[in-house]
PDB file of C-alpha atoms and ligand atoms in Angstrom:
ATOM      1  CA  UNK A   1     131.518  83.521 154.463  1.00 40.00           C
ATOM      2  CA  UNK A   2     128.947  82.506 156.753  1.00 48.00           C
ATOM      3  CA  UNK A   3     128.273  84.567 159.418  1.00 53.00           C
ATOM      4  CA  UNK A   4     128.423  83.369 163.494  1.00 64.00           C
ATOM      5  CA  UNK A   5     125.042  81.786 164.325  1.00 86.00           C
ATOM      6  CA  UNK A   6     124.552  84.685 167.119  1.00 93.00           C
ATOM      7  CA  UNK A   7     125.333  87.353 164.862  1.00 93.00           C
ATOM      8  CA  UNK A   8     123.013  86.199 161.945  1.00 92.00           C
ATOM      9  CA  UNK A   9     120.415  85.612 164.356  1.00 93.00           C
ATOM     10  CA  UNK A  10     121.094  88.848 166.314  1.00 95.00           C
ATOM     11  CA  UNK A  11     120.620  90.425 162.547  1.00 94.00           C
ATOM     12  CA  UNK A  12     117.114  88.048 161.887  1.00 94.00           C
ATOM     13  CA  UNK A  13     115.809  89.454 165.658  1.00 95.00           C
ATOM     14  CA  UNK A  14     116.466  92.850 164.450  1.00 96.00           C
ATOM     15  CA  UNK A  15     115.098  92.962 160.852  1.00 95.00           C
ATOM     16  CA  UNK A  16     111.865  90.618 161.425  1.00 94.00           C
ATOM     17  CA  UNK A  17     111.831  89.602 165.217  1.00 95.00           C
ATOM     18  CA  UNK A  18     111.928  90.817 168.711  1.00 96.00           C
ATOM     19  CA  UNK A  19     113.628  93.591 168.228  1.00 95.00           C
ATOM     20  CA  UNK A  20     112.343  95.232 165.175  1.00 95.00           C
ATOM     21  CA  UNK A  21     113.732  98.694 164.877  1.00 90.00           C
ATOM     22  CA  UNK A  22     115.768  98.548 168.542  1.00 96.00           C
ATOM     23  CA  UNK A  23     119.142  99.803 167.749  1.00 96.00           C
ATOM     24  CA  UNK A  24     121.633  99.766 169.641  1.00 98.00           C
ATOM     25  CA  UNK A  25     119.690  95.772 170.146  1.00 98.00           C
ATOM     26  CA  UNK A  26     122.084  93.127 172.132  1.00 98.00           C
ATOM     27  CA  UNK A  27     121.215  89.442 171.152  1.00 97.00           C
ATOM     28  CA  UNK A  28     121.945  86.754 173.584  1.00 97.00           C
ATOM     29  CA  UNK A  29     121.953  83.195 172.154  1.00 96.00           C
ATOM     30  CA  UNK A  30     121.358  80.116 175.418  1.00 96.00           C
ATOM     31  CA  UNK A  31     122.163  77.089 174.116  1.00 94.00           C
ATOM     32  CA  UNK A  32     124.824  74.700 174.449  1.00 94.00           C
ATOM     33  CA  UNK A  33     127.487  77.408 174.207  1.00 96.00           C
ATOM     34  CA  UNK A  34     125.924  80.914 174.792  1.00 97.00           C
ATOM     35  CA  UNK A  35     126.886  83.175 171.395  1.00 96.00           C
ATOM     36  CA  UNK A  36     125.790  86.858 171.204  1.00 96.00           C
ATOM     37  CA  UNK A  37     125.556  89.868 168.840  1.00 97.00           C
ATOM     38  CA  UNK A  38     125.037  93.586 168.122  1.00 98.00           C
ATOM     39  CA  UNK A  39     123.562  94.947 165.553  1.00 97.00           C
ATOM     40  CA  UNK A  40     124.379  99.060 165.221  1.00 96.00           C
ATOM     41  CA  UNK A  41     122.429 101.501 163.480  1.00 93.00           C
ATOM     42  CA  UNK A  42     120.824  98.844 161.262  1.00 92.00           C
ATOM     43  CA  UNK A  43     123.892  96.868 160.843  1.00 95.00           C
ATOM     44  CA  UNK A  44     125.826  94.106 162.456  1.00 95.00           C
ATOM     45  CA  UNK A  45     128.912  95.812 165.260  1.00 96.00           C
ATOM     46  CA  UNK A  46     132.058  93.294 164.742  1.00 94.00           C
ATOM     47  CA  UNK A  47     134.302  95.460 165.852  1.00 96.00           C
ATOM     48  CA  UNK A  48     137.888  96.204 165.184  1.00 97.00           C
ATOM     49  CA  UNK A  49     138.515  92.090 164.661  1.00 95.00           C
ATOM     50  CA  UNK A  50     134.727  90.615 164.722  1.00 91.00           C
ATOM     51  CA  UNK A  51     134.706  89.957 168.295  1.00 93.00           C
ATOM     52  CA  UNK A  52     132.447  92.480 169.385  1.00 95.00           C
ATOM     53  CA  UNK A  53     128.755  90.631 171.244  1.00 96.00           C
ATOM     54  CA  UNK A  54     131.243  87.433 172.677  1.00 96.00           C
ATOM     55  CA  UNK A  55     129.038  87.965 175.903  1.00 97.00           C
ATOM     56  CA  UNK A  56     129.499  84.259 176.763  1.00 97.00           C
ATOM     57  CA  UNK A  57     133.288  85.325 177.691  1.00 97.00           C
ATOM     58  CA  UNK A  58     132.444  88.068 179.561  1.00 98.00           C
ATOM     59  CA  UNK A  59     133.613  86.369 183.298  1.00 98.00           C
ATOM     60  CA  UNK A  60     131.484  86.359 185.704  1.00 98.00           C
ATOM     61  CA  UNK A  61     132.523  84.577 188.869  1.00 98.00           C
ATOM     62  CA  UNK A  62     136.448  85.026 189.024  1.00 97.00           C
ATOM     63  CA  UNK A  63     137.630  81.188 189.800  1.00 96.00           C
ATOM     64  CA  UNK A  64     134.539  80.016 189.376  1.00 97.00           C
ATOM     65  CA  UNK A  65     133.486  76.552 186.623  1.00 98.00           C
ATOM     66  CA  UNK A  66     135.824  75.643 183.823  1.00 97.00           C
ATOM     67  CA  UNK A  67     134.845  77.476 180.419  1.00 97.00           C
ATOM     68  CA  UNK A  68     135.470  75.888 176.725  1.00 95.00           C
ATOM     69  CA  UNK A  69     137.657  78.453 176.238  1.00 96.00           C
ATOM     70  CA  UNK A  70     139.544  77.304 178.818  1.00 97.00           C
ATOM     71  CA  UNK A  71     139.217  79.958 181.660  1.00 98.00           C
ATOM     72  CA  UNK A  72     136.843  80.038 184.667  1.00 98.00           C
ATOM     73  CA  UNK A  73     133.682  81.749 185.444  1.00 98.00           C
ATOM     74  CA  UNK A  74     132.892  82.971 181.783  1.00 98.00           C
ATOM     75  CA  UNK A  75     129.349  83.496 181.397  1.00 98.00           C
ATOM     76  CA  UNK A  76     128.963  79.929 179.038  1.00 98.00           C
ATOM     77  CA  UNK A  77     130.197  78.208 182.014  1.00 98.00           C
ATOM     78  CA  UNK A  78     127.776  79.459 184.422  1.00 98.00           C
ATOM     79  CA  UNK A  79     124.156  79.643 181.934  1.00 98.00           C
ATOM     80  CA  UNK A  80     124.043  77.700 178.792  1.00 97.00           C
ATOM     81  CA  UNK A  81     122.296  74.518 178.907  1.00 96.00           C
ATOM     82  CA  UNK A  82     124.840  72.341 179.710  1.00 97.00           C
ATOM     83  CA  UNK A  83     125.541  74.454 182.348  1.00 98.00           C
ATOM     84  CA  UNK A  84     122.159  74.685 184.234  1.00 98.00           C
ATOM     85  CA  UNK A  85     122.170  71.106 184.240  1.00 98.00           C
ATOM     86  CA  UNK A  86     125.232  70.707 185.810  1.00 98.00           C
ATOM     87  CA  UNK A  87     124.084  73.207 188.720  1.00 98.00           C
ATOM     88  CA  UNK A  88     120.536  71.439 188.983  1.00 98.00           C
ATOM     89  CA  UNK A  89     122.853  68.204 189.866  1.00 98.00           C
ATOM     90  CA  UNK A  90     124.982  69.242 192.425  1.00 98.00           C
ATOM     91  CA  UNK A  91     122.103  70.914 193.631  1.00 98.00           C
ATOM     92  CA  UNK A  92     120.468  67.440 194.047  1.00 98.00           C
ATOM     93  CA  UNK A  93     123.784  66.191 195.083  1.00 98.00           C
ATOM     94  CA  UNK A  94     123.823  68.192 198.570  1.00 97.00           C
ATOM     95  CA  UNK A  95     120.383  66.083 198.888  1.00 98.00           C
ATOM     96  CA  UNK A  96     120.238  63.272 201.395  1.00 97.00           C
ATOM     97  CA  UNK A  97     119.559  59.861 199.130  1.00 97.00           C
ATOM     98  CA  UNK A  98     116.197  59.537 199.829  1.00 97.00           C
ATOM     99  CA  UNK A  99     114.919  62.929 199.707  1.00 97.00           C
ATOM    100  CA  UNK A 100     116.805  63.032 196.151  1.00 98.00           C
ATOM    101  CA  UNK A 101     115.175  60.894 194.684  1.00 97.00           C
ATOM    102  CA  UNK A 102     111.801  61.761 195.645  1.00 98.00           C
ATOM    103  CA  UNK A 103     112.421  65.351 193.660  1.00 98.00           C
ATOM    104  CA  UNK A 104     110.096  66.437 191.076  1.00 98.00           C
ATOM    105  CA  UNK A 105     114.107  66.905 189.051  1.00 98.00           C
ATOM    106  CA  UNK A 106     114.622  63.636 189.236  1.00 98.00           C
ATOM    107  CA  UNK A 107     111.188  62.131 189.377  1.00 98.00           C
ATOM    108  CA  UNK A 108     110.554  63.886 185.686  1.00 98.00           C
ATOM    109  CA  UNK A 109     114.969  62.550 183.903  1.00 98.00           C
ATOM    110  CA  UNK A 110     114.770  59.089 186.179  1.00 98.00           C
ATOM    111  CA  UNK A 111     118.245  60.101 187.708  1.00 98.00           C
ATOM    112  CA  UNK A 112     120.571  62.787 189.251  1.00 98.00           C
ATOM    113  CA  UNK A 113     122.650  61.969 186.239  1.00 98.00           C
ATOM    114  CA  UNK A 114     120.233  62.919 184.127  1.00 98.00           C
ATOM    115  CA  UNK A 115     118.804  66.198 184.761  1.00 98.00           C
ATOM    116  CA  UNK A 116     119.172  68.374 182.008  1.00 97.00           C
ATOM    117  CA  UNK A 117     118.849  71.885 181.731  1.00 97.00           C
ATOM    118  CA  UNK A 118     115.520  71.627 179.991  1.00 96.00           C
ATOM    119  CA  UNK A 119     113.979  69.183 182.931  1.00 97.00           C
ATOM    120  CA  UNK A 120     115.509  72.869 185.144  1.00 98.00           C
ATOM    121  CA  UNK A 121     113.515  75.378 183.575  1.00 97.00           C
ATOM    122  CA  UNK A 122     110.011  73.218 182.833  1.00 96.00           C
ATOM    123  CA  UNK A 123     109.820  72.648 186.396  1.00 98.00           C
ATOM    124  CA  UNK A 124     110.500  75.740 187.707  1.00 97.00           C
ATOM    125  CA  UNK A 125     108.191  77.181 185.425  1.00 96.00           C
ATOM    126  CA  UNK A 126     105.682  74.858 187.315  1.00 97.00           C
ATOM    127  CA  UNK A 127     106.654  75.916 190.629  1.00 97.00           C
ATOM    128  CA  UNK A 128     109.494  73.663 191.901  1.00 98.00           C
ATOM    129  CA  UNK A 129     110.617  75.321 195.049  1.00 98.00           C
ATOM    130  CA  UNK A 130     114.271  73.647 194.417  1.00 98.00           C
ATOM    131  CA  UNK A 131     114.228  74.141 190.326  1.00 98.00           C
ATOM    132  CA  UNK A 132     113.090  78.189 190.607  1.00 98.00           C
ATOM    133  CA  UNK A 133     116.336  77.782 193.804  1.00 98.00           C
ATOM    134  CA  UNK A 134     118.304  76.492 190.758  1.00 98.00           C
ATOM    135  CA  UNK A 135     117.350  78.899 188.650  1.00 98.00           C
ATOM    136  CA  UNK A 136     117.528  82.417 190.526  1.00 97.00           C
ATOM    137  CA  UNK A 137     121.892  81.166 190.601  1.00 98.00           C
ATOM    138  CA  UNK A 138     121.456  81.281 186.889  1.00 98.00           C
ATOM    139  CA  UNK A 139     119.552  84.653 186.201  1.00 98.00           C
ATOM    140  CA  UNK A 140     121.453  85.934 188.598  1.00 98.00           C
ATOM    141  CA  UNK A 141     124.760  85.127 186.783  1.00 98.00           C
ATOM    142  CA  UNK A 142     122.563  85.952 183.600  1.00 98.00           C
ATOM    143  CA  UNK A 143     121.487  89.160 184.947  1.00 98.00           C
ATOM    144  CA  UNK A 144     124.803  90.273 185.544  1.00 98.00           C
ATOM    145  CA  UNK A 145     126.396  89.743 181.935  1.00 98.00           C
ATOM    146  CA  UNK A 146     122.963  91.664 181.360  1.00 98.00           C
ATOM    147  CA  UNK A 147     123.893  94.271 183.746  1.00 97.00           C
ATOM    148  CA  UNK A 148     127.333  94.499 181.688  1.00 97.00           C
ATOM    149  CA  UNK A 149     126.176  94.816 178.815  1.00 98.00           C
ATOM    150  CA  UNK A 150     123.872  97.684 179.495  1.00 97.00           C
ATOM    151  CA  UNK A 151     126.168  99.917 181.226  1.00 96.00           C
ATOM    152  CA  UNK A 152     128.853  99.178 178.071  1.00 96.00           C
ATOM    153  CA  UNK A 153     126.615  99.089 175.259  1.00 97.00           C
ATOM    154  CA  UNK A 154     123.444 100.988 176.688  1.00 97.00           C
ATOM    155  CA  UNK A 155     121.006  98.735 173.875  1.00 97.00           C
ATOM    156  CA  UNK A 156     117.475  99.994 172.883  1.00 97.00           C
ATOM    157  CA  UNK A 157     116.691  95.995 173.805  1.00 98.00           C
ATOM    158  CA  UNK A 158     118.390  93.069 174.956  1.00 98.00           C
ATOM    159  CA  UNK A 159     116.937  89.848 172.946  1.00 97.00           C
ATOM    160  CA  UNK A 160     117.268  86.420 174.866  1.00 97.00           C
ATOM    161  CA  UNK A 161     116.722  83.240 172.012  1.00 95.00           C
ATOM    162  CA  UNK A 162     118.407  79.933 171.932  1.00 93.00           C
ATOM    163  CA  UNK A 163     116.462  77.684 174.707  1.00 90.00           C
ATOM    164  CA  UNK A 164     115.260  80.602 176.196  1.00 90.00           C
ATOM    165  CA  UNK A 165     113.008  81.963 173.598  1.00 88.00           C
ATOM    166  CA  UNK A 166     111.077  79.224 174.740  1.00 88.00           C
ATOM    167  CA  UNK A 167     110.696  80.204 178.516  1.00 91.00           C
ATOM    168  CA  UNK A 168     107.266  80.606 180.390  1.00 90.00           C
ATOM    169  CA  UNK A 169     106.830  84.856 180.855  1.00 93.00           C
ATOM    170  CA  UNK A 170     107.297  84.275 184.645  1.00 94.00           C
ATOM    171  CA  UNK A 171     110.713  82.549 184.523  1.00 95.00           C
ATOM    172  CA  UNK A 172     111.328  85.822 182.131  1.00 94.00           C
ATOM    173  CA  UNK A 173     109.582  88.001 184.534  1.00 95.00           C
ATOM    174  CA  UNK A 174     112.479  86.468 187.056  1.00 96.00           C
ATOM    175  CA  UNK A 175     115.045  87.459 184.821  1.00 97.00           C
ATOM    176  CA  UNK A 176     114.070  90.986 184.579  1.00 96.00           C
ATOM    177  CA  UNK A 177     113.683  91.166 188.328  1.00 96.00           C
ATOM    178  CA  UNK A 178     116.853  90.086 188.014  1.00 97.00           C
ATOM    179  CA  UNK A 179     118.180  92.255 186.134  1.00 97.00           C
ATOM    180  CA  UNK A 180     116.905  95.408 188.148  1.00 96.00           C
ATOM    181  CA  UNK A 181     118.241  94.368 190.980  1.00 96.00           C
ATOM    182  CA  UNK A 182     121.601  94.296 189.642  1.00 96.00           C
ATOM    183  CA  UNK A 183     121.881  97.500 186.460  1.00 95.00           C
ATOM    184  CA  UNK A 184     122.843 101.144 187.519  1.00 94.00           C
ATOM    185  CA  UNK A 185     120.474 102.472 189.637  1.00 93.00           C
ATOM    186  CA  UNK A 186     118.391 104.963 187.974  1.00 92.00           C
ATOM    187  CA  UNK A 187     118.304 102.583 184.603  1.00 92.00           C
ATOM    188  CA  UNK A 188     116.453  99.944 185.831  1.00 88.00           C
ATOM    189  CA  UNK A 189     113.189 101.037 183.643  1.00 90.00           C
ATOM    190  CA  UNK A 190     115.414 101.681 180.355  1.00 93.00           C
ATOM    191  CA  UNK A 191     117.078  98.250 180.540  1.00 94.00           C
ATOM    192  CA  UNK A 192     114.638  96.196 178.597  1.00 96.00           C
ATOM    193  CA  UNK A 193     114.398  92.646 178.104  1.00 96.00           C
ATOM    194  CA  UNK A 194     112.473  89.797 175.283  1.00 96.00           C
ATOM    195  CA  UNK A 195     112.533  86.503 174.720  1.00 95.00           C
ATOM    196  CA  UNK A 196     113.901  85.896 171.199  1.00 95.00           C
ATOM    197  CA  UNK A 197     110.488  85.526 168.060  1.00 94.00           C
ATOM    198  CA  UNK A 198     112.007  84.207 165.394  1.00 91.00           C
ATOM    199  CA  UNK A 199     113.322  80.837 166.783  1.00 72.00           C
ATOM    200  CA  UNK A 200     114.641  77.961 164.779  1.00 60.00           C
ATOM    201  CA  UNK A 201     113.841  80.057 161.897  1.00 62.00           C
ATOM    202  CA  UNK A 202     116.310  82.790 162.610  1.00 61.00           C
ATOM    203  CA  UNK A 203     119.311  81.094 161.597  1.00 63.00           C
ATOM    204  CA  UNK A 204     118.129  80.668 157.872  1.00 67.00           C
ATOM    205  CA  UNK A 205     116.753  84.803 158.002  1.00 69.00           C
ATOM    206  CA  UNK A 206     119.686  85.660 159.729  1.00 66.00           C
ATOM    207  CA  UNK A 207     121.618  84.021 157.081  1.00 68.00           C
ATOM    208  CA  UNK A 208     119.355  85.852 154.461  1.00 70.00           C
ATOM    209  CA  UNK A 209     119.081  89.342 156.260  1.00 69.00           C
ATOM    210  CA  UNK A 210     123.425  89.576 156.260  1.00 67.00           C
ATOM    211  CA  UNK A 211     123.246  88.615 152.613  1.00 66.00           C
ATOM    212  CA  UNK A 212     121.138  91.214 151.823  1.00 66.00           C
ATOM    213  CA  UNK A 213     123.116  93.620 154.086  1.00 66.00           C
ATOM    214  CA  UNK A 214     125.777  92.383 152.304  1.00 59.00           C
TER     215      UNK A 214
HETATM  216 ZN1  LIG B 301     134.736  81.767 178.140  1.00 83.25          ZN
END
């Protein structure tokens, strides 16, 4: 039986990557969806039913956008790659057509409809004001999720992978600042974040790590 990707990546980051020796380790993968995994005492923690670490389906905004699970306002519906693209397109829809056409987002993507999550994060990293404004909304939701993970798991480290592993350091700092705003008073400096270190190799290494664990 293959472990789901995010669990394998979590274990790989713990064994070989950004989270070497950090336990408990919480892992979040921001991609087409949002996967998660928990490593506790050096092993994957699956919970009673193998459902632990389903961070993508924590409800962050009741009544928010519909999620792939059928509910509304899950982290995945707010902060996955496609959700980031949708949030950027929604912000553009609110602009006057001429103003919209002149935005860096539309210039880069070619049209409003083509604006994607990677367009948003690339332009935010370059300091584009509209992109940063949209991304700050994304980061608020992601920070609430991380603060909830911190309050329930007290992880030694939260590793963020997938598209987020390639974010420019200033974007990571911006997310970290939001996390500090949302975590329990007095615990701000205890919640540590790191980008995933293994990138695309994590899947293969994760499979190996899971295999070695047996
Ligand atoms: Zn969901």
